[in-house]
C-alpha atoms as a PDB file:
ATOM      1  CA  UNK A   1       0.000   0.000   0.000  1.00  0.00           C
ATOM      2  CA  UNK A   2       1.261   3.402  -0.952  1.00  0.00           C
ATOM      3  CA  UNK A   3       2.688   5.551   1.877  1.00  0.00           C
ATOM      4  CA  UNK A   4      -0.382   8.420   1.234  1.00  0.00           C
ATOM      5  CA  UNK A   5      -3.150   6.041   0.711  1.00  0.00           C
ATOM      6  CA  UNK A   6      -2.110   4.072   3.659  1.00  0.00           C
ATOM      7  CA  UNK A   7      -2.019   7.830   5.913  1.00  0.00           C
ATOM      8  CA  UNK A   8      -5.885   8.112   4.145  1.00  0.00           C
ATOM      9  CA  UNK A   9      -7.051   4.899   5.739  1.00  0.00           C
ATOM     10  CA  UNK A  10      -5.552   5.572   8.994  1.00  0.00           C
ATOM     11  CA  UNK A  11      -7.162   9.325   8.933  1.00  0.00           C
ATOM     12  CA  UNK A  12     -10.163   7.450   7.781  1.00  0.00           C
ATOM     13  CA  UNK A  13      -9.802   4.509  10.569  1.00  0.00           C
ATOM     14  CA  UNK A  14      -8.936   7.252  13.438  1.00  0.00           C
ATOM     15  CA  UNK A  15     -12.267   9.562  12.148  1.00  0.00           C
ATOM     16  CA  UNK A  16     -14.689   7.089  12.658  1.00  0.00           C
ATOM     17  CA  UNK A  17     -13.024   5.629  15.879  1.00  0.00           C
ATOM     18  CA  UNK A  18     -13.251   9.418  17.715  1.00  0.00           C
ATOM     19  CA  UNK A  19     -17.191   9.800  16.371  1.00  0.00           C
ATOM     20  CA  UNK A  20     -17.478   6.414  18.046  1.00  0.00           C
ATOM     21  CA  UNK A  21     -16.588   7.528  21.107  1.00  0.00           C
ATOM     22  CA  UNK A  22     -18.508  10.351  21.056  1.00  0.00           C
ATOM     23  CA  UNK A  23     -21.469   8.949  20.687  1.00  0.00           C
ATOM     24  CA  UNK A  24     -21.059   6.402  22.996  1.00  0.00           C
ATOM     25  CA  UNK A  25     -20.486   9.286  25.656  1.00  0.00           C
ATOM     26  CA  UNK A  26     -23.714  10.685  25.741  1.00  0.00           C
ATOM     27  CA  UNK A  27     -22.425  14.214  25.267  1.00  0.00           C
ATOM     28  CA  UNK A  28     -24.366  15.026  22.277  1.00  0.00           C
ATOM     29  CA  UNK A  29     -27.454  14.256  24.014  1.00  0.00           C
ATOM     30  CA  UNK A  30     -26.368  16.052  27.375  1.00  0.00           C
ATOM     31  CA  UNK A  31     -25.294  19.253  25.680  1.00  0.00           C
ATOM     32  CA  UNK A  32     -27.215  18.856  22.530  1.00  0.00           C
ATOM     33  CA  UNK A  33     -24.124  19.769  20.248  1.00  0.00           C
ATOM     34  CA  UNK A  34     -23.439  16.835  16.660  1.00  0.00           C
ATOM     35  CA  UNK A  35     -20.178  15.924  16.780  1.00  0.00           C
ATOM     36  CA  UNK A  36     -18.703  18.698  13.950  1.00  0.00           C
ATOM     37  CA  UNK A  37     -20.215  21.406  16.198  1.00  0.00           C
ATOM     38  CA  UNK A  38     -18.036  20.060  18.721  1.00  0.00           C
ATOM     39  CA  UNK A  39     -14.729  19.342  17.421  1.00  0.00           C
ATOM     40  CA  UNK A  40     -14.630  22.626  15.324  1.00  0.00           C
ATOM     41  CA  UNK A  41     -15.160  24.514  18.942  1.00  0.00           C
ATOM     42  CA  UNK A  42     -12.138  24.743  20.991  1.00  0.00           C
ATOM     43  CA  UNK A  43     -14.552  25.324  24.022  1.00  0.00           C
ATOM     44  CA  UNK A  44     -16.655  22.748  23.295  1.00  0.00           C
ATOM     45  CA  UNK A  45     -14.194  20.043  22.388  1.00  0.00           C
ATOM     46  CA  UNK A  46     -12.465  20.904  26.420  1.00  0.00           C
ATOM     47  CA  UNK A  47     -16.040  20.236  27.950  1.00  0.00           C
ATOM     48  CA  UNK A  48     -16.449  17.133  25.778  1.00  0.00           C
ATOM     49  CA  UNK A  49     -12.941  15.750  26.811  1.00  0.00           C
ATOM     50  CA  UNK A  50     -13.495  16.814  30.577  1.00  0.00           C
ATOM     51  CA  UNK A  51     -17.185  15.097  30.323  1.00  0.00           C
ATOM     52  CA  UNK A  52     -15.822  11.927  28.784  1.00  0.00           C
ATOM     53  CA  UNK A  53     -13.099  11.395  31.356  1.00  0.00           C
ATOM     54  CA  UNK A  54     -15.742  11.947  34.374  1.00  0.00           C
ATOM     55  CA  UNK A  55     -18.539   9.443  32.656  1.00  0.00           C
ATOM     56  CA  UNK A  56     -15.560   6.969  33.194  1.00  0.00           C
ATOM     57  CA  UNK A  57     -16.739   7.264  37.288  1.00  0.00           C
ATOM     58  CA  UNK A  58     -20.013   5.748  36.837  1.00  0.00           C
ATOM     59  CA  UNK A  59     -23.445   5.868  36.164  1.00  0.00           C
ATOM     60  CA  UNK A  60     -23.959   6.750  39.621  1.00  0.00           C
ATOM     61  CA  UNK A  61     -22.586  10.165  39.785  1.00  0.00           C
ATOM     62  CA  UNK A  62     -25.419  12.414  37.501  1.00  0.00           C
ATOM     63  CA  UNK A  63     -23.854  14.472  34.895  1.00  0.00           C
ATOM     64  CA  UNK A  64     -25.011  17.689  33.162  1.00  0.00           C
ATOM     65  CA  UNK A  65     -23.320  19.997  30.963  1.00  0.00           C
ATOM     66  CA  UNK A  66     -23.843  24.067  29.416  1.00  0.00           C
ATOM     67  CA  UNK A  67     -26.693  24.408  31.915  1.00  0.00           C
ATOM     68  CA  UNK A  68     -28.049  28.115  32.106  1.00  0.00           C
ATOM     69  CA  UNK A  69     -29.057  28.939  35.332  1.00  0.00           C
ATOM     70  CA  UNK A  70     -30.880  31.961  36.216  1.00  0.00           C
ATOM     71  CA  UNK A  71     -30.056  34.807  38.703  1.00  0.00           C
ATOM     72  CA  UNK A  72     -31.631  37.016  40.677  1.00  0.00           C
ATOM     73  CA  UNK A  73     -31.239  40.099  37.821  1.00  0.00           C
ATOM     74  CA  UNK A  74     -32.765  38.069  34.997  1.00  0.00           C
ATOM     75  CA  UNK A  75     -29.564  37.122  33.040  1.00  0.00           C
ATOM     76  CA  UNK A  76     -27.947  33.473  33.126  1.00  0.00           C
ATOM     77  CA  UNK A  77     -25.273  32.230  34.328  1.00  0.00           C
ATOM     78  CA  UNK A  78     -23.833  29.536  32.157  1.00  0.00           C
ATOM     79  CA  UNK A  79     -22.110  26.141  33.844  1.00  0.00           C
ATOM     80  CA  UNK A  80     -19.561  23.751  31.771  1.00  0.00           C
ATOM     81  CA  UNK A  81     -20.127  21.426  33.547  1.00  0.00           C
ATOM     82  CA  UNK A  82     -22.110  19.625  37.023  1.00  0.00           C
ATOM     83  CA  UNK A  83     -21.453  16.575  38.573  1.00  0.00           C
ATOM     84  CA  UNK A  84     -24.037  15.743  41.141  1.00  0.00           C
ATOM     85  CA  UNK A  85     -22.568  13.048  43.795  1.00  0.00           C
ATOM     86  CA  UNK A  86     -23.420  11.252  47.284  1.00  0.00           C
ATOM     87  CA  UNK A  87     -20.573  13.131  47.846  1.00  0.00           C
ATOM     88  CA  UNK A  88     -21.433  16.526  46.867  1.00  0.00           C
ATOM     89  CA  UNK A  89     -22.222  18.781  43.928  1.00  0.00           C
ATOM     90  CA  UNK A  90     -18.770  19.040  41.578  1.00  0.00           C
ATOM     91  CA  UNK A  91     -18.886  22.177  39.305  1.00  0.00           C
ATOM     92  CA  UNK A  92     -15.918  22.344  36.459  1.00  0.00           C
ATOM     93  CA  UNK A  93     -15.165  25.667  34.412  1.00  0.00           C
ATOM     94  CA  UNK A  94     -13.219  24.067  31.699  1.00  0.00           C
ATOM     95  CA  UNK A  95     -10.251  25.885  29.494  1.00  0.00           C
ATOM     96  CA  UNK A  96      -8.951  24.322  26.708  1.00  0.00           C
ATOM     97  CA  UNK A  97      -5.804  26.508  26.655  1.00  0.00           C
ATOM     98  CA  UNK A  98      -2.279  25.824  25.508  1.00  0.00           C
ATOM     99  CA  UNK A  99       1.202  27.223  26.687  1.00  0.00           C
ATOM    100  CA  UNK A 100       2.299  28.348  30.037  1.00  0.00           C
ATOM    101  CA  UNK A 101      -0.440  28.955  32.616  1.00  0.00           C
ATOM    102  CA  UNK A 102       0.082  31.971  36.069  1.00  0.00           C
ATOM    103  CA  UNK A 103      -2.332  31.948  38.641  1.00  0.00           C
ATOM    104  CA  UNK A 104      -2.937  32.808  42.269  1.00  0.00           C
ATOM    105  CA  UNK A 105      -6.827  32.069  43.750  1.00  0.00           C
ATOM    106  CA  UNK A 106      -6.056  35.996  45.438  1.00  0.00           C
ATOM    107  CA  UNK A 107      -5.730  37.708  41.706  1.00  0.00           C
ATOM    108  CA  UNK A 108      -8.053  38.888  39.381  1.00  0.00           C
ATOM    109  CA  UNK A 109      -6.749  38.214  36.163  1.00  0.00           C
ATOM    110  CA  UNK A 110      -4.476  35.037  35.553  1.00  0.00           C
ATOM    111  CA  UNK A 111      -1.579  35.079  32.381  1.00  0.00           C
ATOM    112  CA  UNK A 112      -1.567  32.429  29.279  1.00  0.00           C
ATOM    113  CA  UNK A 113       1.739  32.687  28.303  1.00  0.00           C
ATOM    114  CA  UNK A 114       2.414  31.235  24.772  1.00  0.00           C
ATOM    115  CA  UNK A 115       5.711  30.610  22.391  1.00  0.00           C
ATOM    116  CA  UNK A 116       7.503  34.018  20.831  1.00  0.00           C
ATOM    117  CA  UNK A 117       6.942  35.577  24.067  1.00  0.00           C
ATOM    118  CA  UNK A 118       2.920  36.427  23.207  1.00  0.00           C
ATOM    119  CA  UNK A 119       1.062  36.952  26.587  1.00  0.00           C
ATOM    120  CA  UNK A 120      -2.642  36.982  27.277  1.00  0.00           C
ATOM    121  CA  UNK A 121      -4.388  37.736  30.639  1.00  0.00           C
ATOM    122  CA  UNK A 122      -7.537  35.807  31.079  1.00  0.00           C
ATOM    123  CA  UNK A 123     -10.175  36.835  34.031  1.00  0.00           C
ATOM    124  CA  UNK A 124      -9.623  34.046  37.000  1.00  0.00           C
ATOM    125  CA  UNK A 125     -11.390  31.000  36.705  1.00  0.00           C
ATOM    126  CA  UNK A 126     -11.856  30.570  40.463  1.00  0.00           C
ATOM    127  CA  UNK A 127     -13.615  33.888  40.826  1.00  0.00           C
ATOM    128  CA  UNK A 128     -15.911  32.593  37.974  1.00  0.00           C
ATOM    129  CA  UNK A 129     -16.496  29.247  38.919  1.00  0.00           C
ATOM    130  CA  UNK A 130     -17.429  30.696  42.531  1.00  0.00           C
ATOM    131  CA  UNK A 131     -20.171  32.892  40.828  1.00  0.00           C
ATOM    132  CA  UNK A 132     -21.078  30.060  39.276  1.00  0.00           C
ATOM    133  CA  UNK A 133     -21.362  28.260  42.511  1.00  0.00           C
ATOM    134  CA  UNK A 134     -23.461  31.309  44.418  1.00  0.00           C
ATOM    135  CA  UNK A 135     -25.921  30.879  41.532  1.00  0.00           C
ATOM    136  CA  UNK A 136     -26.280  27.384  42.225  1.00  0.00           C
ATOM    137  CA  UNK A 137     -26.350  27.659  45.815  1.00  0.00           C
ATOM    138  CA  UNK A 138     -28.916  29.911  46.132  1.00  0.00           C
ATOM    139  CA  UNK A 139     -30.979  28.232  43.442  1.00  0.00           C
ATOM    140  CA  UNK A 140     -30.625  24.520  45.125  1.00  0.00           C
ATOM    141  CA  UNK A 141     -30.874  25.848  48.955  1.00  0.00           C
ATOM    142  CA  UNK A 142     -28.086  24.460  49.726  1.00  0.00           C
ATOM    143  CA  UNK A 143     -25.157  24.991  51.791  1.00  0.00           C
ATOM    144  CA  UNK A 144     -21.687  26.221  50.871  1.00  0.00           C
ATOM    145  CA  UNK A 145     -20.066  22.643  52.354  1.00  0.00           C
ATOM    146  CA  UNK A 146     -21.930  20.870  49.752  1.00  0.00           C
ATOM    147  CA  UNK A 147     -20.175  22.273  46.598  1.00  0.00           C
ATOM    148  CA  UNK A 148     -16.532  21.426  44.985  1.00  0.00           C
ATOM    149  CA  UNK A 149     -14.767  23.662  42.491  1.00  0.00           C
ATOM    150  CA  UNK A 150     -12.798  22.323  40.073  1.00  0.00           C
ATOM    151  CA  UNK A 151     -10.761  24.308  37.090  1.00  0.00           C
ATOM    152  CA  UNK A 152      -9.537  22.245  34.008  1.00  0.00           C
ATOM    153  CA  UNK A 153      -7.079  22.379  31.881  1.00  0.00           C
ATOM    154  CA  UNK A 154      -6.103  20.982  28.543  1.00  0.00           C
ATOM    155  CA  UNK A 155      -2.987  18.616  28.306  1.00  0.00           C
ATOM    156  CA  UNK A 156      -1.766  21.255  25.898  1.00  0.00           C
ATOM    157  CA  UNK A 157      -0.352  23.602  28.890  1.00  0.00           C
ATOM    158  CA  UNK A 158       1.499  23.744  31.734  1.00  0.00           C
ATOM    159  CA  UNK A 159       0.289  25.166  35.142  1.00  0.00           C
ATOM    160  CA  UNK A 160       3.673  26.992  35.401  1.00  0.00           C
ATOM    161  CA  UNK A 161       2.870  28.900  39.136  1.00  0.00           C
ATOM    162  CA  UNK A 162      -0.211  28.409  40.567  1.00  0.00           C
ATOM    163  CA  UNK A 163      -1.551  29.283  43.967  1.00  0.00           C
ATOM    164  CA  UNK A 164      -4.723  27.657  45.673  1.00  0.00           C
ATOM    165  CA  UNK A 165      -6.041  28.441  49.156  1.00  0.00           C
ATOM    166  CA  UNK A 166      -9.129  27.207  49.633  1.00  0.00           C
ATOM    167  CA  UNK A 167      -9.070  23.545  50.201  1.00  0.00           C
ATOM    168  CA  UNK A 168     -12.946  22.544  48.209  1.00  0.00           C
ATOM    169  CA  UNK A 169     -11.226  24.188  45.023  1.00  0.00           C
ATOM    170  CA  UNK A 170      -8.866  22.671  42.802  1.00  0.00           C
ATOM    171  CA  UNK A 171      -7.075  23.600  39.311  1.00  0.00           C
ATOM    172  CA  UNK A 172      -5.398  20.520  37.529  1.00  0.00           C
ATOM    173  CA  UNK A 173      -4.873  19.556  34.033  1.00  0.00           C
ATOM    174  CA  UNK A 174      -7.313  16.823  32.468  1.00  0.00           C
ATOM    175  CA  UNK A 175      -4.834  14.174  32.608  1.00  0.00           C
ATOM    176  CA  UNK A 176      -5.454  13.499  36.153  1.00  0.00           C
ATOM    177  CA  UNK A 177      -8.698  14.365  36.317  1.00  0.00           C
ATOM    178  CA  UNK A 178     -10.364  10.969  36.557  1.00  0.00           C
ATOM    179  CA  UNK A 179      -7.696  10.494  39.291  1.00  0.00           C
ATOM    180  CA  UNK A 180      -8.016  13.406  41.641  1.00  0.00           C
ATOM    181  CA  UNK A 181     -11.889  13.427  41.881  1.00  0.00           C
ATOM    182  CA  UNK A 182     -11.826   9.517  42.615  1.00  0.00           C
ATOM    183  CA  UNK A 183      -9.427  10.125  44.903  1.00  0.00           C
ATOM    184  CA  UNK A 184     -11.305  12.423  46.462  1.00  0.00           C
ATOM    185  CA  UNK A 185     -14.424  10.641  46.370  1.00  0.00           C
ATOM    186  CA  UNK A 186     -12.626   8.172  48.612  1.00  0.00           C
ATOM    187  CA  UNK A 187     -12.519  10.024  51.730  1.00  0.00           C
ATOM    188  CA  UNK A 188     -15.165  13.009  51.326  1.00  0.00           C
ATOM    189  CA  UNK A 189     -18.571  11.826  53.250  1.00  0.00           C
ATOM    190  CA  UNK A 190     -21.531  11.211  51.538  1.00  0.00           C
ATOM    191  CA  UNK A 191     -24.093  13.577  52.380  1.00  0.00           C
ATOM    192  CA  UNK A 192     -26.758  13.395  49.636  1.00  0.00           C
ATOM    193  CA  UNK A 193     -28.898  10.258  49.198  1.00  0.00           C
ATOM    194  CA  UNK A 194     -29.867   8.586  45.839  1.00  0.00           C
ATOM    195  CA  UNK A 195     -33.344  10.337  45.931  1.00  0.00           C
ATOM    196  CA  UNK A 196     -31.455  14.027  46.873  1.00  0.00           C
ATOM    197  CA  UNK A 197     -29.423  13.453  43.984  1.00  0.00           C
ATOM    198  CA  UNK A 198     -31.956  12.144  41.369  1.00  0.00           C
ATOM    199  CA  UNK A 199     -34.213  15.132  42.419  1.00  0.00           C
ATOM    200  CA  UNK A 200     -31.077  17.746  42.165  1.00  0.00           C
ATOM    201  CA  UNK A 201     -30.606  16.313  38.832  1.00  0.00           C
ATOM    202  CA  UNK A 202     -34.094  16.636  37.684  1.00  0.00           C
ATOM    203  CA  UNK A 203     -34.203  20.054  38.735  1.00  0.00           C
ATOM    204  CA  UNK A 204     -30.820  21.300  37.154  1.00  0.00           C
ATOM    205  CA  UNK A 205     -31.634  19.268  33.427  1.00  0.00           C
ATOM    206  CA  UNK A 206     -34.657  21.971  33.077  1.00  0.00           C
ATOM    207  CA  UNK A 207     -32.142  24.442  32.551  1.00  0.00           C
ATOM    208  CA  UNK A 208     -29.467  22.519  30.349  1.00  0.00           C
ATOM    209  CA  UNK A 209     -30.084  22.180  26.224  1.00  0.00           C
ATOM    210  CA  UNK A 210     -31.613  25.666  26.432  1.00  0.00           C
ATOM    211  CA  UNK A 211     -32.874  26.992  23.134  1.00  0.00           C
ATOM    212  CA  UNK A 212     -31.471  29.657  20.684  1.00  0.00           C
ATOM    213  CA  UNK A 213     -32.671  32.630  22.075  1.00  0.00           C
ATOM    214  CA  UNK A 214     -31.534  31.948  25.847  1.00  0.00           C
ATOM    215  CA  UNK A 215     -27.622  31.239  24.479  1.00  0.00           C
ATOM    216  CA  UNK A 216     -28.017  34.267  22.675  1.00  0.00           C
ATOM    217  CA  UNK A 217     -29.533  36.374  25.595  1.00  0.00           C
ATOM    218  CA  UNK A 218     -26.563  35.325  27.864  1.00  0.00           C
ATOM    219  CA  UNK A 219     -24.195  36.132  25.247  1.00  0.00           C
ATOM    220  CA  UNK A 220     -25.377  39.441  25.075  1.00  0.00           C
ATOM    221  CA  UNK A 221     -25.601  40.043  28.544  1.00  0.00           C
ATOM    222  CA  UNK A 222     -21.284  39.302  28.387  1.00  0.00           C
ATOM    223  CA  UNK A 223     -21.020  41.587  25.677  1.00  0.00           C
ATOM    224  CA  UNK A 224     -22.787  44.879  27.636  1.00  0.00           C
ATOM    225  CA  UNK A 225     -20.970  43.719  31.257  1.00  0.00           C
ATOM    226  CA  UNK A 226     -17.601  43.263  28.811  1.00  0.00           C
END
């Protein structure tokens, strides 16, 4: 077989091996997004990666994604990504980033540092995963103890300096992912039964796979704060 042809029949091979997976993750059907909508969005593709490697925990732990909750001023707040445990409610902000990563839980703005000496500042993920959270909170009734924040990052970077405080938040690449929330799954209590969590779950899915006009209302509402 000719060198080219055979590189065509592995493209072809490795093409319908990755839409394989995807469908057998259920993230087209949690988020609502075919698989070319996906893999063309940098965004997107991150969540899909980050929800693959959690389904890997089990059928157990309840997973939503690109729910759009709604606060008390009558915008949305948008959520990569929920996992709702006996052990407590997960949240992820996902960034698919690549190159050198700075951050410190105290600062506003973190640094992407990338090749030729190119720098970007990026607003903390912490401080928007913890909005996130508030929403959430307040929505649920629950208490602060019940929620864990967890930042991801793509493979593609390096978390150069970073500097965590609070111990129920975490930043970590997505490589040990699957590792660090098992891990902590281990020796966290549970404190939400199989009917809390089915019922949190429930509640949360009426505000995931929202329509046109919602995605395009919270957009806008980014633009004017922006």
């Amino acid at each position: 077989m000719q060198p080219l042809l055979l590189l065509v029949v592995l493209f072809i091979v490795v093409g319908i091996h990755a839409k394989k997976q995807y469908k057998n993750s259920g993230y087209q059907d949690a988020s609502g997004h075919n698989y070319y909508e996906t893999m063309t969005d940098p965004g997107r593709k991150g969540e899909y990666l980050t929800f693959r490697c959690l389904k890997g925990l089990g059928e157990e732990h309840k997973l939503l994604t690109n729910v759009y909750l709604p606060k008390e001023d009558g915008t949305t707040t948008e959520i990569d990504l929920i996992m709702v445990s006996a052990t407590g409610i997960y949240v992820f902000e996902s960034k698919n980033y690549s190159g050198w990563i700075f951050g410190d839980e105290k600062s506003k703005f973190w640094t992407q540092s990338l090749k030729g000496g190119k720098k970007f500042r990026f607003y903390n993920p912490i401080w928007q995963n913890k909005k996130h959270i508030s929403v959430l909170q307040k929505h649920l009734g629950l208490g602060s103890e019940v929620f864990r924040s967890y930042i991801i990052f793509s493979e593609r970077c390096e978390l150069k300096k970073m500097f965590v405080h609070s111990p129920e938040v975490k930043v970590m690449n997505r490589n040990v992912l699957f590792r660090e929330v098992a891990d902590d799954m281990t020796y966290l209590p549970e404190i939400l039964s199989i009917w809390e969590i089915n019922q949190i779950h429930t509640e949360l899915s009426k505000y995931a796979l929202a329509d046109a006009a919602t995605k395009q209302a919270h957009v806008d509402a980014m633009k004017w704060r922006n």
